[in-house]
Amino acid sequence: QVQLVESGGGLVQPGGSLRLSCAASGFTLSSYGVGWFRQAPGKAREAISYITSSGLTTYYGDSVNGRFTISRDNAKNTVYLQMNSLKFEDTAVYYCARRPTSRGRSWTVDDTYDYWGQGTRVTVSS
């Protein structure tokens, strides 16, 4: 059974760091790119980052570029999101999602992803 399970969220102070994990089961992770999205209360879902199936290419949204780093370990069927220099505006539920190879559309388009995790909550507060 296909599953994506996010973990690593929690409460952190501004300027702090967290590492989120997205653990896959029921399929071969190396066949898919993986994206990270977030949604804050009252806000639209926002594309944060994307990594290709090989891990050789990554993309970042402007709001997190320079602060967040996406990576993957296909042997462990896991994708990570390292979040540094966290701000209040980073408070949201974070989701990972898988993307089949080459949909011919931008990585930021959420309907190009075919399966989503349930999310992990990140709260940045002093």
Coordinates of N, CA and C in Angstrom, one line a residue:
Q1 N 0.8 -1.2 0.0 CA 0.0 0.0 0.0 C 0.9 1.2 0.0
V2 N 0.6 2.2 -0.9 CA 1.4 3.4 -1.0 C 1.2 4.3 0.2
Q3 N 2.3 4.7 0.8 CA 2.3 5.7 1.9 C 3.4 6.7 1.8
L4 N 3.1 7.9 2.1 CA 4.1 8.9 2.4 C 3.8 9.5 3.8
V5 N 4.8 9.4 4.7 CA 4.6 9.9 6.0 C 5.7 10.9 6.4
E6 N 5.2 12.1 6.7 CA 6.1 13.2 7.1 C 6.3 13.1 8.6
S7 N 7.5 13.5 9.1 CA 7.8 13.6 10.5 C 8.9 14.7 10.7
G8 N 9.1 15.1 11.9 CA 10.1 16.0 12.3 C 9.6 17.4 12.6
G9 N 8.3 17.7 12.4 CA 7.7 19.0 12.8 C 7.7 19.2 14.3
G10 N 7.4 20.4 14.7 CA 7.3 20.7 16.1 C 7.4 22.2 16.3
L11 N 7.6 22.6 17.6 CA 7.8 24.0 18.0 C 9.2 24.4 18.0
V12 N 9.5 25.5 17.4 CA 10.9 26.0 17.3 C 10.9 27.5 17.4
Q13 N 12.0 28.1 18.0 CA 12.1 29.5 18.1 C 12.5 30.1 16.8
P14 N 12.2 31.4 16.6 CA 12.7 32.1 15.4 C 14.3 32.0 15.3
G15 N 14.8 31.8 14.1 CA 16.2 31.6 14.0 C 16.7 30.1 14.2
G16 N 15.8 29.3 14.6 CA 16.2 27.9 14.9 C 16.1 27.0 13.6
S17 N 16.3 25.7 13.8 CA 16.3 24.8 12.7 C 15.5 23.6 13.0
L18 N 15.0 23.0 11.9 CA 14.3 21.7 12.0 C 14.6 20.9 10.7
R19 N 14.6 19.6 10.8 CA 14.8 18.7 9.7 C 13.5 17.8 9.5
L20 N 12.8 18.0 8.4 CA 11.6 17.2 8.2 C 12.0 16.0 7.3
S21 N 11.3 14.9 7.6 CA 11.5 13.7 6.8 C 10.2 13.3 6.1
C22 N 10.4 12.7 4.9 CA 9.2 12.1 4.2 C 9.6 10.7 3.9
A23 N 9.0 9.7 4.6 CA 9.3 8.3 4.4 C 8.3 7.7 3.5
A24 N 8.8 7.0 2.5 CA 7.9 6.3 1.5 C 7.9 4.8 1.7
S25 N 6.7 4.2 1.5 CA 6.6 2.8 1.5 C 5.6 2.4 0.4
G26 N 5.6 1.1 0.0 CA 4.7 0.6 -1.0 C 5.0 0.9 -2.4
F27 N 6.1 1.6 -2.7 CA 6.5 1.9 -4.0 C 8.0 2.2 -4.0
T28 N 8.6 2.2 -5.2 CA 10.0 2.5 -5.4 C 10.2 4.0 -5.5
L29 N 10.8 4.7 -4.5 CA 10.9 6.1 -4.4 C 11.7 6.7 -5.6
S30 N 12.7 5.9 -6.0 CA 13.6 6.4 -7.1 C 12.9 6.6 -8.4
S31 N 11.7 6.1 -8.6 CA 10.9 6.4 -9.8 C 10.2 7.7 -9.8
Y32 N 10.3 8.5 -8.7 CA 9.5 9.7 -8.6 C 10.3 10.9 -8.1
G33 N 10.0 12.0 -8.6 CA 10.4 13.3 -7.9 C 9.5 13.5 -6.7
V34 N 10.0 14.3 -5.8 CA 9.3 14.6 -4.6 C 9.3 16.1 -4.3
G35 N 8.1 16.6 -4.0 CA 8.0 18.0 -3.6 C 7.6 18.2 -2.2
W36 N 7.9 19.4 -1.7 CA 7.4 19.8 -0.3 C 6.6 21.0 -0.6
F37 N 5.4 21.0 0.1 CA 4.5 22.1 0.1 C 4.1 22.5 1.5
R38 N 3.6 23.7 1.7 CA 3.1 24.1 3.0 C 1.8 24.9 2.9
Q39 N 1.0 24.8 4.0 CA -0.2 25.6 4.0 C -0.4 26.2 5.4
A40 N -0.4 27.5 5.5 CA -0.7 28.2 6.7 C -2.2 28.5 6.8
P41 N -2.7 28.7 8.0 CA -4.2 29.0 8.2 C -4.5 30.2 7.4
G42 N -5.6 30.1 6.6 CA -6.1 31.2 5.8 C -5.3 31.5 4.6
K43 N -4.3 30.7 4.3 CA -3.4 31.0 3.1 C -3.6 29.8 2.1
A44 N -3.2 30.1 0.9 CA -3.2 29.1 -0.2 C -2.0 28.2 0.0
R45 N -2.1 27.0 -0.5 CA -1.0 26.0 -0.4 C 0.1 26.5 -1.3
E46 N 1.4 26.5 -0.7 CA 2.5 27.1 -1.4 C 3.6 26.0 -1.7
A47 N 4.1 26.0 -2.9 CA 5.2 25.1 -3.2 C 6.5 25.6 -2.7
I48 N 7.2 24.7 -1.9 CA 8.4 25.1 -1.2 C 9.6 24.6 -1.9
S49 N 9.7 23.4 -2.3 CA 10.9 22.8 -2.9 C 10.5 21.5 -3.6
Y50 N 11.5 21.1 -4.5 CA 11.3 19.9 -5.3 C 12.7 19.3 -5.6
I51 N 12.7 18.0 -5.6 CA 13.9 17.2 -6.0 C 13.6 16.2 -7.0
T52 N 14.4 16.1 -8.0 CA 14.1 15.1 -9.1 C 14.4 13.7 -8.6
S53 N 14.0 12.7 -9.3 CA 14.1 11.3 -8.9 C 15.6 10.9 -8.6
S54 N 16.5 11.4 -9.4 CA 17.9 11.1 -9.2 C 18.6 11.9 -8.1
G55 N 17.9 13.0 -7.6 CA 18.5 13.8 -6.7 C 19.5 14.8 -7.2
L56 N 19.7 14.9 -8.5 CA 20.7 15.7 -9.1 C 20.2 17.2 -9.3
T57 N 18.9 17.4 -9.3 CA 18.4 18.8 -9.5 C 17.4 19.1 -8.4
T58 N 17.5 20.3 -7.9 CA 16.6 20.8 -6.9 C 16.0 22.2 -7.2
Y59 N 14.9 22.5 -6.7 CA 14.2 23.8 -6.9 C 13.7 24.3 -5.6
Y60 N 13.6 25.6 -5.4 CA 13.1 26.2 -4.2 C 12.2 27.4 -4.5
G61 N 11.2 27.6 -3.7 CA 10.4 28.8 -3.8 C 11.2 30.0 -3.3
D62 N 10.8 31.2 -3.8 CA 11.5 32.4 -3.4 C 11.5 32.6 -1.8
S63 N 10.4 32.2 -1.2 CA 10.2 32.5 0.2 C 11.2 31.7 1.1
V64 N 11.8 30.6 0.6 CA 12.7 29.7 1.4 C 14.0 29.6 0.8
N65 N 14.3 30.1 -0.4 CA 15.6 30.0 -1.1 C 16.7 30.5 -0.2
G66 N 17.7 29.8 0.0 CA 18.8 30.2 0.8 C 18.7 29.7 2.2
R67 N 17.6 29.3 2.7 CA 17.4 28.9 4.1 C 17.0 27.4 4.2
F68 N 16.4 26.9 3.2 CA 16.0 25.4 3.2 C 16.8 24.7 2.2
T69 N 17.0 23.4 2.5 CA 17.7 22.5 1.6 C 17.0 21.1 1.5
I70 N 16.7 20.7 0.3 CA 16.0 19.4 0.1 C 17.1 18.4 -0.3
S71 N 16.9 17.2 0.1 CA 17.8 16.1 -0.2 C 17.0 14.8 -0.2
R72 N 17.7 13.7 -0.7 CA 17.0 12.4 -0.7 C 18.0 11.3 -0.5
D73 N 17.6 10.2 0.1 CA 18.4 9.0 0.2 C 17.5 7.9 -0.3
N74 N 17.7 7.5 -1.6 CA 16.8 6.5 -2.2 C 16.9 5.2 -1.6
A75 N 18.1 4.8 -1.1 CA 18.3 3.6 -0.4 C 17.5 3.4 0.9
K76 N 17.1 4.6 1.5 CA 16.3 4.6 2.7 C 14.8 5.0 2.3
N77 N 14.5 5.2 1.0 CA 13.2 5.6 0.6 C 12.7 6.8 1.3
T78 N 13.6 7.8 1.5 CA 13.3 9.0 2.3 C 13.8 10.3 1.6
V79 N 13.0 11.3 1.7 CA 13.4 12.7 1.3 C 13.4 13.6 2.5
Y80 N 14.3 14.5 2.6 CA 14.4 15.4 3.7 C 14.3 16.8 3.3
L81 N 13.9 17.7 4.3 CA 13.9 19.1 4.1 C 14.5 19.7 5.4
Q82 N 15.8 20.2 5.2 CA 16.5 20.9 6.2 C 16.0 22.4 6.2
M83 N 15.5 22.8 7.4 CA 15.0 24.2 7.5 C 15.8 25.0 8.5
N84 N 16.5 26.0 8.0 CA 17.3 26.8 8.9 C 16.8 28.3 8.9
S85 N 17.3 29.0 9.9 CA 16.9 30.4 10.0 C 15.4 30.6 9.9
L86 N 14.7 29.8 10.7 CA 13.2 29.8 10.6 C 12.6 31.1 11.1
K87 N 11.5 31.5 10.5 CA 10.8 32.8 10.7 C 9.4 32.4 11.1
F88 N 8.7 33.4 11.7 CA 7.3 33.2 12.1 C 6.5 32.9 10.9
E89 N 6.8 33.4 9.7 CA 6.0 33.2 8.5 C 6.2 31.7 8.0
D90 N 7.1 31.0 8.5 CA 7.3 29.6 8.1 C 6.3 28.7 8.9
T91 N 5.5 29.2 9.8 CA 4.5 28.4 10.5 C 3.5 27.9 9.6
A92 N 3.3 26.6 9.5 CA 2.4 25.9 8.5 C 2.4 24.4 8.8
V93 N 1.5 23.8 8.1 CA 1.5 22.3 7.9 C 2.3 22.0 6.7
Y94 N 3.3 21.2 6.8 CA 4.2 20.8 5.7 C 3.8 19.4 5.1
Y95 N 3.7 19.4 3.8 CA 3.3 18.1 3.1 C 4.4 17.7 2.1
C96 N 4.6 16.4 2.0 CA 5.4 16.0 0.9 C 4.5 15.2 -0.1
A97 N 4.9 15.2 -1.4 CA 4.1 14.5 -2.4 C 5.0 14.0 -3.5
R98 N 4.5 12.9 -4.1 CA 5.3 12.3 -5.2 C 4.8 12.8 -6.5
R99 N 5.8 12.8 -7.5 CA 5.5 13.3 -8.8 C 6.0 12.3 -9.9
P100 N 5.1 11.7 -10.7 CA 5.6 10.9 -11.7 C 6.5 11.6 -12.7
T101 N 7.4 10.9 -13.4 CA 8.4 11.5 -14.3 C 7.7 12.3 -15.4
S102 N 8.2 13.5 -15.6 CA 7.9 14.4 -16.7 C 6.4 14.6 -17.0
R103 N 5.7 15.5 -16.3 CA 4.3 15.8 -16.5 C 4.3 17.0 -17.5
G104 N 5.4 17.6 -17.9 CA 5.4 18.7 -18.8 C 4.9 20.0 -18.3
R105 N 4.9 20.1 -17.0 CA 4.4 21.3 -16.3 C 5.3 21.6 -15.1
S106 N 5.2 22.8 -14.6 CA 6.1 23.3 -13.5 C 5.9 22.4 -12.3
W107 N 7.0 22.3 -11.6 CA 7.0 21.5 -10.3 C 6.1 22.2 -9.2
T108 N 5.8 23.5 -9.4 CA 4.9 24.2 -8.5 C 3.4 23.9 -8.6
V109 N 3.0 23.2 -9.7 CA 1.6 22.9 -9.9 C 1.2 21.6 -9.1
D110 N 0.4 21.8 -8.1 CA 0.1 20.7 -7.2 C -0.6 19.5 -7.9
D111 N -1.4 19.8 -8.9 CA -2.1 18.7 -9.5 C -1.3 17.8 -10.4
T112 N 0.0 18.1 -10.5 CA 0.9 17.2 -11.2 C 1.4 16.1 -10.2
Y113 N 1.1 16.2 -9.0 CA 1.5 15.2 -8.0 C 0.3 14.2 -7.7
D114 N 0.7 12.9 -7.6 CA -0.4 11.9 -7.6 C -0.6 11.3 -6.2
Y115 N 0.2 11.6 -5.2 CA 0.0 11.1 -3.9 C 0.6 12.0 -2.9
W116 N -0.1 12.3 -1.8 CA 0.3 13.2 -0.7 C 0.3 12.6 0.6
G117 N 1.3 13.0 1.5 CA 1.3 12.6 2.8 C 0.2 13.4 3.6
Q118 N 0.1 13.1 4.9 CA -0.9 13.7 5.8 C -0.4 15.0 6.4
G119 N 0.9 15.3 6.3 CA 1.4 16.6 6.8 C 2.0 16.5 8.2
T120 N 3.0 17.4 8.5 CA 3.5 17.6 9.8 C 3.5 19.1 10.1
R121 N 3.2 19.4 11.3 CA 3.0 20.8 11.7 C 4.3 21.4 12.2
V122 N 4.6 22.6 11.7 CA 5.8 23.4 12.1 C 5.2 24.7 12.7
T123 N 5.6 25.0 13.9 CA 5.2 26.2 14.6 C 6.5 27.0 15.0
V124 N 6.6 28.2 14.5 CA 7.8 29.0 14.8 C 7.3 30.1 15.7
S125 N 7.7 30.1 17.0 CA 7.2 31.0 18.0 C 8.2 31.3 19.1
S126 N 8.3 32.5 19.6 CA 9.1 32.9 20.7 C 8.4 32.7 22.0

